Short mmCIF file of C-alpha atoms and ligand atoms in Angstrom, two decimals:
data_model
loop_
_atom_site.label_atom_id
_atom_site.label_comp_id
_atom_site.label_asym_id
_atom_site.label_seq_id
_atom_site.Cartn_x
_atom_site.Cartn_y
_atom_site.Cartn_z
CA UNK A 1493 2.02 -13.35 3.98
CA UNK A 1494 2.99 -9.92 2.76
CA UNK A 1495 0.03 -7.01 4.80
CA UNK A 1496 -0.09 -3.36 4.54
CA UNK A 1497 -1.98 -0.73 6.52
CA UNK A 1498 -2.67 2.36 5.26
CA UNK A 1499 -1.27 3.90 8.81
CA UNK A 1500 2.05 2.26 7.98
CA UNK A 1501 2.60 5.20 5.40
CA UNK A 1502 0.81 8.12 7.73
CA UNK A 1503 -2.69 8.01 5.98
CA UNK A 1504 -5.54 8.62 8.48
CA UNK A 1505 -6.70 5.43 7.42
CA UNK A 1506 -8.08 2.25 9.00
CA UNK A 1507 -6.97 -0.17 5.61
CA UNK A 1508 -5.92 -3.27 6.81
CA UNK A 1509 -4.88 -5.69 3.77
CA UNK A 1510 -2.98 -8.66 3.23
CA UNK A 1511 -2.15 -11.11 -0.34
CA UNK A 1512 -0.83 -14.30 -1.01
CA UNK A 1513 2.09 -12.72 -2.72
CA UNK A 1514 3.84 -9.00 -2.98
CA UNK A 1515 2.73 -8.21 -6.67
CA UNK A 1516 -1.21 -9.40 -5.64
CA UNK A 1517 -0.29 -6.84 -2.71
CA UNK A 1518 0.85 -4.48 -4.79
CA UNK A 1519 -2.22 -4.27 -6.88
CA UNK A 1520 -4.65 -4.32 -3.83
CA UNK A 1521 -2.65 -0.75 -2.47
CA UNK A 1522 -2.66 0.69 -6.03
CA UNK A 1523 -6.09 -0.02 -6.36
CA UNK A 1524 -7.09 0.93 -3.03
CA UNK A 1525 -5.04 4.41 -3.43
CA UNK A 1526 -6.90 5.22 -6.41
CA UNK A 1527 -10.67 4.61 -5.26
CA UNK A 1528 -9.67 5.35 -1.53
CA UNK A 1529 -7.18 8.67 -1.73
CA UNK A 1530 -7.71 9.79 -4.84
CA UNK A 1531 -3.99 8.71 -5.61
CA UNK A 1532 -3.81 7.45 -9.37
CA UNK A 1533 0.06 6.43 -9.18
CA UNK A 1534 1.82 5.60 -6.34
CA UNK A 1535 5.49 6.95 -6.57
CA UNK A 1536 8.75 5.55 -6.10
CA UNK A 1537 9.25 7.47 -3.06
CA UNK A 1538 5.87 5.96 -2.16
CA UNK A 1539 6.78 2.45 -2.61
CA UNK A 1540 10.16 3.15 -0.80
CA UNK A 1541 8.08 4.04 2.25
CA UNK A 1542 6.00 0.78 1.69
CA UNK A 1543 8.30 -1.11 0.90
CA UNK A 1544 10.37 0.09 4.51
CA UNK A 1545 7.30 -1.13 6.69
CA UNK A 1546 8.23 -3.88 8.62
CA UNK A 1547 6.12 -7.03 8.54
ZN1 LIG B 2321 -6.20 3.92 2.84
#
């Protein structure tokens, strides 16, 4: 199951998520940027960096 933590990409952050599949992952972090950080688009140099973390 594809997870993400927000302290996989150096955000002082305790997010700990997880989907069923990498687009329903996808859509959890892009969501959760927006409401949590403020970010409205994640970049591709973003994703890269997401996309790196091991799992
Ligand atoms: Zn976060």
């Amino acid at each position: 199951m594809p997870s993400f933590t927000c302290k996989d990409i150096g955000m002082d952050c305790n997010l700990e998520t997880s989907a069923s599949n990498e687009a329903d992952l996808e859509k959890k972090i892009g969501e959760h940027a927006r409401s949590a950080h403020g970010i409205k688009t994640l970049d591709k140099d973003m994703w890269k960096k997401i996309k790196k973390v091991p799992r």
